[in-house]
Coordinates of C-alpha atoms in Angstrom, one line a residue:
M1 CA -50.3 28.3 13.4
I2 CA -50.8 24.5 13.5
Y3 CA -54.2 23.9 14.8
L4 CA -54.9 20.8 16.9
K5 CA -58.3 20.4 18.6
K6 CA -56.3 19.1 21.5
P7 CA -52.6 18.3 22.2
I8 CA -51.2 14.9 21.4
Y9 CA -51.5 12.9 24.6
I10 CA -49.4 9.8 25.4
E11 CA -49.4 7.5 28.4
G12 CA -47.8 4.2 29.2
K13 CA -46.3 2.0 31.9
K14 CA -43.4 -0.4 31.9
S15 CA -41.4 -2.0 34.7
N16 CA -43.1 0.1 37.4
I17 CA -42.3 3.3 35.5
E18 CA -45.2 5.4 34.4
I19 CA -45.0 7.9 31.5
E20 CA -47.3 10.8 30.6
C21 CA -46.6 13.2 27.8
S22 CA -48.6 16.0 26.1
L23 CA -47.2 17.9 23.1
K24 CA -48.2 20.2 20.2
W25 CA -46.5 22.5 17.7
N26 CA -47.1 26.1 17.1
A27 CA -45.9 28.6 14.5
G28 CA -43.1 29.9 16.7
Y29 CA -39.4 29.1 16.6
S30 CA -38.6 28.4 20.3
E31 CA -38.9 25.1 22.2
D32 CA -40.6 24.8 25.5
I33 CA -40.2 21.4 27.1
F34 CA -41.0 20.7 30.8
P35 CA -39.7 17.4 32.1
Y36 CA -40.9 16.2 35.5
T37 CA -40.1 13.2 37.7
N38 CA -42.5 12.4 40.5
N39 CA -44.0 15.9 40.0
I40 CA -40.6 17.6 40.4
Y41 CA -39.4 19.7 37.6
Q42 CA -35.9 19.1 36.1
K43 CA -34.6 22.3 34.6
D44 CA -31.5 20.4 33.2
G45 CA -33.5 17.5 31.7
G46 CA -32.0 14.1 32.0
T47 CA -32.5 10.5 30.8
H48 CA -36.3 10.9 30.4
L49 CA -35.9 13.9 28.1
L50 CA -33.2 12.1 26.1
G51 CA -35.5 9.2 25.5
F52 CA -38.3 11.5 24.5
R53 CA -36.2 13.4 22.0
S54 CA -34.7 10.2 20.5
A55 CA -38.2 8.7 19.9
L56 CA -39.6 11.9 18.5
T57 CA -36.7 12.3 16.0
R58 CA -37.1 8.6 15.0
V59 CA -40.9 8.8 14.4
I60 CA -40.7 12.1 12.4
N61 CA -37.8 10.8 10.2
K62 CA -39.7 7.6 9.6
Y63 CA -42.9 9.3 8.3
A64 CA -40.9 11.9 6.4
T65 CA -39.1 9.1 4.6
E66 CA -42.2 7.1 3.9
N67 CA -43.8 10.2 2.3
N68 CA -40.6 10.7 0.2
L69 CA -40.2 14.2 1.7
L70 CA -36.4 13.9 2.4
K71 CA -35.3 12.6 -0.9
K72 CA -37.6 15.0 -2.8
N73 CA -36.1 18.0 -1.0
K74 CA -32.6 16.6 -0.6
L75 CA -32.7 17.1 3.2
T76 CA -31.9 15.5 6.4
I77 CA -34.0 16.2 9.5
S78 CA -32.2 17.1 12.7
G79 CA -33.5 17.3 16.3
D80 CA -33.4 21.1 16.1
D81 CA -35.8 21.1 13.1
I82 CA -38.3 19.0 15.1
K83 CA -38.0 21.1 18.3
E84 CA -38.9 24.4 16.5
G85 CA -42.2 25.6 17.8
L86 CA -42.6 22.5 20.0
T87 CA -44.3 22.7 23.4
C88 CA -44.3 19.6 25.6
V89 CA -44.9 18.4 29.2
L90 CA -43.2 15.1 30.0
S91 CA -44.0 13.4 33.3
T92 CA -42.4 10.2 34.7
K93 CA -43.3 8.4 37.9
I94 CA -40.4 6.3 39.2
P95 CA -40.1 4.3 42.4
D96 CA -36.5 5.1 43.2
P97 CA -35.2 8.0 40.9
K98 CA -31.6 9.0 40.8
F99 CA -30.6 12.6 40.3
S100 CA -27.3 14.3 39.6
S101 CA -27.5 16.5 42.7
Q102 CA -29.6 17.2 45.8
T103 CA -31.5 19.9 43.9
K104 CA -32.9 17.2 41.6
D105 CA -32.3 19.4 38.5
K106 CA -31.3 16.4 36.3
L107 CA -32.5 12.8 36.2
V108 CA -29.7 10.3 35.7
S109 CA -31.6 6.9 36.2
S110 CA -30.2 5.1 33.1
E111 CA -33.1 2.6 32.8
V112 CA -35.6 5.4 32.2
R113 CA -34.3 6.5 28.8
M114 CA -35.1 3.3 27.0
I115 CA -38.5 2.9 28.6
V116 CA -39.5 6.4 27.7
E117 CA -38.1 6.0 24.2
T118 CA -40.0 2.7 23.6
I119 CA -43.4 4.0 24.9
I120 CA -43.2 7.4 23.0
N121 CA -42.1 5.7 19.8
E122 CA -44.9 3.1 19.9
K123 CA -47.7 5.5 21.0
L124 CA -46.7 8.4 18.8
S125 CA -46.4 6.2 15.7
I126 CA -50.0 5.0 16.3
W127 CA -51.1 8.6 16.6
F128 CA -49.5 9.6 13.3
D129 CA -51.1 6.6 11.6
Q130 CA -54.6 7.6 13.0
N131 CA -54.2 11.3 12.1
P132 CA -52.7 11.5 8.6
S133 CA -54.0 15.0 7.8
V134 CA -52.6 16.6 10.9
S135 CA -49.4 14.5 10.6
K136 CA -48.8 16.0 7.2
I137 CA -49.1 19.5 8.6
I138 CA -46.6 18.7 11.3
L139 CA -44.2 17.2 8.8
A140 CA -44.6 20.2 6.5
K141 CA -43.5 22.5 9.4
V142 CA -40.5 20.3 10.2
I143 CA -39.4 20.1 6.6
Q144 CA -39.8 23.9 6.3
A145 CA -37.5 24.3 9.4
A146 CA -35.0 21.9 7.8
M147 CA -35.0 23.8 4.5
A148 CA -34.5 27.1 6.3
R149 CA -31.6 25.6 8.2
D150 CA -30.0 24.3 5.0
V151 CA -30.4 27.7 3.3
A152 CA -28.9 29.4 6.2
R153 CA -25.9 27.0 6.3
K154 CA -25.3 27.5 2.6
A155 CA -25.4 31.2 3.0
R156 CA -22.9 31.1 5.9
E157 CA -20.6 28.9 3.8
N158 CA -20.9 31.2 0.9
V159 CA -20.1 34.3 3.1
R160 CA -17.1 32.5 4.6
R161 CA -15.8 31.4 1.2
K162 CA -16.2 34.9 -0.3
G163 CA -14.9 36.6 2.9
A164 CA -11.8 34.5 2.9
L165 CA -11.1 35.4 -0.7
E166 CA -11.8 39.1 -0.3
L167 CA -9.6 39.3 2.8
S168 CA -6.7 37.6 1.1
G169 CA -6.9 39.9 -1.9
L170 CA -7.1 37.0 -4.3
P171 CA -7.4 38.1 -7.9
G172 CA -10.6 37.3 -9.8
K173 CA -8.7 34.7 -11.9
L174 CA -9.9 31.9 -9.6
A175 CA -13.0 30.3 -10.9
D176 CA -14.4 28.8 -7.7
C177 CA -16.8 25.9 -7.4
Q178 CA -20.3 26.0 -5.9
I179 CA -19.8 23.6 -3.1
G180 CA -18.4 25.4 0.0
K181 CA -16.9 22.4 1.8
Q182 CA -13.5 20.6 1.4
E183 CA -15.0 17.1 0.9
G184 CA -15.6 16.2 -2.8
T185 CA -14.1 19.5 -4.2
E186 CA -11.2 19.9 -6.6
L187 CA -8.8 22.7 -7.5
F188 CA -7.2 22.5 -10.9
I189 CA -3.9 24.5 -11.2
V190 CA -3.4 25.3 -14.9
E191 CA -0.8 27.3 -16.8
G192 CA -2.0 30.5 -18.4
D193 CA -5.3 32.1 -19.2
S194 CA -5.8 30.1 -22.4
A195 CA -5.7 26.7 -20.7
G196 CA -7.7 28.3 -17.9
G197 CA -10.4 29.4 -20.3
S198 CA -10.9 25.8 -21.7
A199 CA -10.8 24.4 -18.2
K200 CA -13.4 26.8 -16.8
Q201 CA -15.8 26.0 -19.6
G202 CA -15.2 22.3 -19.5
R203 CA -15.3 21.7 -15.8
N204 CA -18.1 20.6 -13.5
R205 CA -18.9 24.0 -11.8
T206 CA -20.5 22.3 -8.8
N207 CA -17.3 20.8 -7.4
Q208 CA -14.4 21.8 -9.7
A209 CA -12.5 25.1 -9.3
V210 CA -9.8 26.4 -11.7
L211 CA -6.8 28.6 -10.9
P212 CA -4.7 29.8 -13.9
L213 CA -1.1 30.7 -13.0
R214 CA 1.0 33.0 -15.1
G215 CA 4.0 31.2 -16.6
K216 CA 6.6 29.4 -14.6
I217 CA 6.5 30.0 -10.8
L218 CA 9.5 30.7 -8.7
N219 CA 11.7 27.8 -7.8
T220 CA 11.1 27.6 -4.0
Y221 CA 13.5 24.8 -3.2
V222 CA 15.5 25.1 0.0
E223 CA 17.4 22.6 2.1
D224 CA 15.5 20.6 4.6
L225 CA 14.0 23.2 6.9
N226 CA 14.8 21.2 10.0
S227 CA 18.5 20.7 9.0
K228 CA 20.9 21.1 11.9
K229 CA 24.1 21.0 10.0
N230 CA 24.9 24.5 11.0
G231 CA 23.7 24.4 14.6
N232 CA 20.3 24.4 16.3
S233 CA 19.2 27.7 14.9
S234 CA 19.8 26.6 11.3
G235 CA 16.3 25.1 10.8
S236 CA 14.5 28.2 12.1
D237 CA 16.6 30.5 9.9
Q238 CA 16.0 28.4 6.8
R239 CA 12.3 28.2 7.5
T240 CA 12.1 32.0 7.7
K241 CA 14.1 32.4 4.5
A242 CA 12.0 29.8 2.7
L243 CA 8.7 31.5 3.7
A244 CA 10.1 34.9 2.7
K245 CA 11.1 33.5 -0.7
M246 CA 7.7 32.1 -1.2
I247 CA 5.8 35.2 -0.2
S248 CA 8.0 37.3 -2.6
S249 CA 6.1 35.6 -5.5
N250 CA 2.6 36.9 -6.3
E251 CA 1.7 33.7 -8.1
I252 CA 2.6 31.5 -5.1
V253 CA 0.8 33.8 -2.7
T254 CA -2.2 33.6 -5.0
L255 CA -2.0 29.8 -4.9
I256 CA -1.7 29.6 -1.1
N257 CA -4.7 32.0 -0.7
A258 CA -6.8 30.0 -3.1
L259 CA -6.1 26.9 -1.0
G260 CA -7.5 28.8 2.1
L261 CA -4.1 28.7 3.9
D262 CA -2.0 31.5 5.4
P263 CA 1.1 32.4 3.4
K264 CA 2.9 33.4 6.5
A265 CA 2.0 30.4 8.6
Q266 CA 4.8 28.1 9.8
E267 CA 2.3 25.3 10.4
I268 CA -0.9 24.7 8.5
D269 CA -4.2 23.3 9.7
L270 CA -5.8 20.9 7.1
K271 CA -9.2 22.0 8.3
D272 CA -8.6 25.3 6.6
L273 CA -7.9 23.7 3.3
R274 CA -10.7 24.6 0.9
Y275 CA -10.4 21.7 -1.6
G276 CA -10.1 17.9 -1.1
K277 CA -8.0 17.5 -4.2
I278 CA -5.3 19.8 -5.5
I279 CA -4.7 18.8 -9.1
I280 CA -1.7 20.1 -11.1
M281 CA -2.9 20.2 -14.7
T282 CA -0.1 21.4 -17.0
D283 CA 0.6 20.9 -20.7
A284 CA 2.0 17.5 -21.7
D285 CA 5.2 19.0 -23.1
V286 CA 8.6 20.0 -21.8
D287 CA 7.5 23.4 -20.5
G288 CA 4.5 21.8 -18.8
S289 CA 6.8 19.3 -17.1
H290 CA 9.0 22.0 -15.9
I291 CA 6.1 24.0 -14.4
R292 CA 4.8 20.7 -12.8
A293 CA 8.2 20.2 -11.2
L294 CA 8.3 23.7 -9.9
L295 CA 4.8 23.3 -8.3
L296 CA 5.8 19.9 -6.8
T297 CA 8.9 21.6 -5.4
F298 CA 6.7 24.2 -3.7
F299 CA 4.4 21.5 -2.2
N300 CA 7.5 19.6 -1.0
N301 CA 8.6 22.6 1.2
K302 CA 7.4 22.7 4.8
P303 CA 4.8 23.4 6.0
F304 CA 3.0 22.7 2.7
N305 CA 4.4 19.1 2.4
K306 CA 1.7 18.2 4.8
L307 CA -0.7 18.3 1.8
I308 CA 1.4 15.6 0.0
E309 CA 1.7 13.5 3.2
N310 CA -2.1 13.6 3.6
G311 CA -2.9 12.7 0.0
H312 CA -4.3 16.0 -1.3
V313 CA -2.0 16.6 -4.2
Y314 CA -2.5 15.0 -7.7
L315 CA -1.2 15.2 -11.2
A316 CA -3.6 15.3 -14.2
Q317 CA -2.7 13.3 -17.3
P318 CA -3.7 15.4 -20.4
P319 CA -3.0 14.0 -23.8
L320 CA -0.2 15.4 -26.1
F321 CA -1.6 13.9 -29.3
K322 CA -4.9 13.2 -31.0
I323 CA -5.1 10.7 -33.9
N324 CA -8.1 11.7 -36.1
K325 CA -9.9 8.8 -37.6
G326 CA -12.9 10.2 -39.5
S327 CA -15.3 11.7 -36.9
K328 CA -13.5 9.7 -34.1
G329 CA -10.5 10.7 -32.1
I330 CA -7.9 8.7 -30.3
Y331 CA -6.1 10.5 -27.5
I332 CA -2.4 9.7 -26.8
K333 CA -0.6 10.7 -23.6
D334 CA 2.9 11.2 -24.9
E335 CA 5.6 10.2 -27.4
R336 CA 6.2 6.8 -25.9
E337 CA 2.5 6.0 -25.9
L338 CA 2.3 7.2 -29.5
E339 CA 5.2 4.9 -30.5
N340 CA 3.6 2.0 -28.7
Y341 CA 0.3 2.6 -30.4
I342 CA 1.9 2.7 -33.9
I343 CA 4.0 -0.5 -33.2
G344 CA 0.9 -2.3 -31.9
N345 CA -0.9 -1.6 -35.1
N346 CA 2.0 -2.4 -37.5
K347 CA 3.2 -6.0 -38.0
E348 CA 6.3 -4.9 -39.9
L349 CA 7.6 -2.6 -37.2
K350 CA 7.3 -5.3 -34.6
K351 CA 9.9 -7.3 -36.5
V352 CA 12.5 -4.5 -36.7
K353 CA 15.0 -3.9 -33.8
K354 CA 13.7 -1.0 -31.7
N355 CA 15.6 2.3 -32.0
S356 CA 17.6 1.2 -35.0
K357 CA 17.9 3.4 -38.0
E358 CA 15.5 1.2 -39.9
F359 CA 13.0 1.2 -37.1
L360 CA 13.1 5.0 -36.8
K361 CA 12.7 5.4 -40.6
H362 CA 9.7 3.1 -40.6
L363 CA 8.2 4.9 -37.6
D364 CA 8.5 8.3 -39.3
I365 CA 6.8 6.8 -42.4
E366 CA 3.9 5.4 -40.4
K367 CA 3.5 8.8 -38.6
S368 CA 3.3 10.6 -41.9
K369 CA 0.4 8.4 -43.0
M370 CA -1.6 9.2 -39.9
N371 CA -3.6 12.3 -39.2
I372 CA -1.9 13.2 -35.9
Q373 CA -2.7 16.4 -34.1
R374 CA -0.2 17.6 -31.5
F375 CA -1.6 19.8 -28.8
K376 CA 0.7 22.8 -28.2
G377 CA -1.2 23.3 -24.9
L378 CA -4.4 22.6 -23.1
G379 CA -5.8 25.9 -24.5
E380 CA -5.9 24.2 -27.9
M381 CA -8.3 21.6 -26.7
N382 CA -12.0 22.5 -26.8
P383 CA -13.8 22.3 -23.4
E384 CA -15.6 19.0 -24.4
E385 CA -12.2 17.4 -25.2
L386 CA -10.7 18.6 -22.0
W387 CA -13.6 17.3 -20.0
N388 CA -13.6 13.9 -21.7
T389 CA -9.8 13.3 -21.4
T390 CA -8.7 15.1 -18.3
L391 CA -11.5 16.5 -16.1
D392 CA -14.2 13.8 -16.0
P393 CA -13.7 11.5 -12.9
E394 CA -15.2 8.6 -14.9
T395 CA -12.6 8.7 -17.7
R396 CA -9.5 10.6 -16.5
N397 CA -6.4 9.1 -15.0
L398 CA -5.1 11.0 -12.0
L399 CA -1.7 10.3 -10.3
Q400 CA -1.6 10.8 -6.6
V401 CA 1.7 12.5 -5.5
Q402 CA 3.2 10.4 -2.7
Y403 CA 6.6 10.1 -1.0
S404 CA 8.3 6.7 -1.3
K405 CA 9.3 4.6 1.7
D406 CA 12.8 6.1 1.4
L407 CA 12.2 9.7 2.2
K408 CA 15.9 10.6 2.3
K409 CA 16.3 9.3 -1.3
D410 CA 13.3 11.4 -2.4
Q411 CA 14.7 14.5 -0.9
S412 CA 18.2 13.8 -2.4
L413 CA 16.7 13.6 -5.9
I414 CA 14.8 16.8 -5.4
H415 CA 18.0 18.5 -4.2
T416 CA 19.8 17.2 -7.2
L417 CA 17.2 18.4 -9.7
M418 CA 16.0 21.6 -8.1
G419 CA 18.9 22.7 -5.8
N420 CA 21.7 25.2 -6.5
D421 CA 24.4 22.6 -7.0
V422 CA 24.8 22.9 -10.8
A423 CA 27.7 20.4 -11.0
L424 CA 25.6 17.7 -9.1
R425 CA 22.7 18.2 -11.6
K426 CA 25.1 18.0 -14.6
D427 CA 26.5 14.7 -13.3
F428 CA 23.0 13.4 -12.9
I429 CA 22.0 14.4 -16.5
I430 CA 25.1 12.8 -18.0
S431 CA 24.7 9.6 -16.0
N432 CA 21.0 9.2 -17.0
A433 CA 21.1 10.5 -20.6
I434 CA 21.6 7.1 -22.0
N435 CA 18.2 6.0 -20.6
V436 CA 16.3 8.8 -22.3
E437 CA 13.9 7.8 -25.1
N438 CA 11.7 10.0 -27.3
L439 CA 13.2 13.3 -26.1
D440 CA 10.6 16.0 -26.6
I441 CA 12.4 19.0 -28.0

């Protein structure tokens, strides 16, 4: 019980409007506020009550901030926290009041709100200044209510998160993060338990989740699901076939469930998405590139392409090489970057024509002189290395997956690379083979 010798009493007058207010807090949880206008009770409140609540919230927040109670407890105070256990009688005397109906259950005189808010704010601030010991007790009760609300919120979010996982039958391989909201959270999709182990140990558990997938997922490519080449029913038929194809893969269903989405949904609601960023983190070799392409193909299919369109899908950039220099390590992304690094540190190589026999010979000689470690997979990197190079937001380099302005060209390329037309893909490879450098085999 909060003991006050007498309730807090406030009175004031402005622009022919008189205000009287008496309030106190008790140890209960309910709110009892009785607003009157010209001695008539308004069961639905009105502008006088809005002004009172606004001033009360402002004053309480002001003193909580000045006493460093909010930052210390990492809280924000809401009106509900302040109302807990509050009893108040608010009386206004107005020459020509306006009500929402003939029953006078709600005051709608707009000028009243600001007058009540100004008087309550001024007088209540003075009372808090003059009664510091009692003010601290009131603030302690409000802070306690805010803490209880915050704990209850976290418990609800935890139950919802766990409940969603249990209902979906998601395997325990998902190492979830502690934050239960979408904003600020990240899901790293990695290949295999070995990479998953390093990522789980190296991540920031607060906001980074890790989902290891087993090997290469199913190629889920289908023609444009809204295609009408074969009549109006074609799009619907292809959509059904595409979803059936996806659901046939346990790994894909696992991924969809981890995202908080419905595997059978033909449309997705981004509010259901459990993570703000979906980061594909595969090995920096040929197999890793293939798995990355398969995952991007999945995200390109409707309805999951909505995740790309709204900027939720990213690619991690783990290193393929590490050059050991004493106790120091230099991390290199790929073959091309390694070549550029060696050229940049060798004056003789700069003079030789690139990709000539002489150049390649000198390049191999320089490589043999260096202590170069090639990572066969992310699992070979220790958790600290993985954090420093790939997981840490301060040092990593993420690529956001985006469609170009020419969407038809994008889909044509995906069709060529991932579709069933082998001849078309063969022609593409032959035509572009001449442009390939540093083929990783």
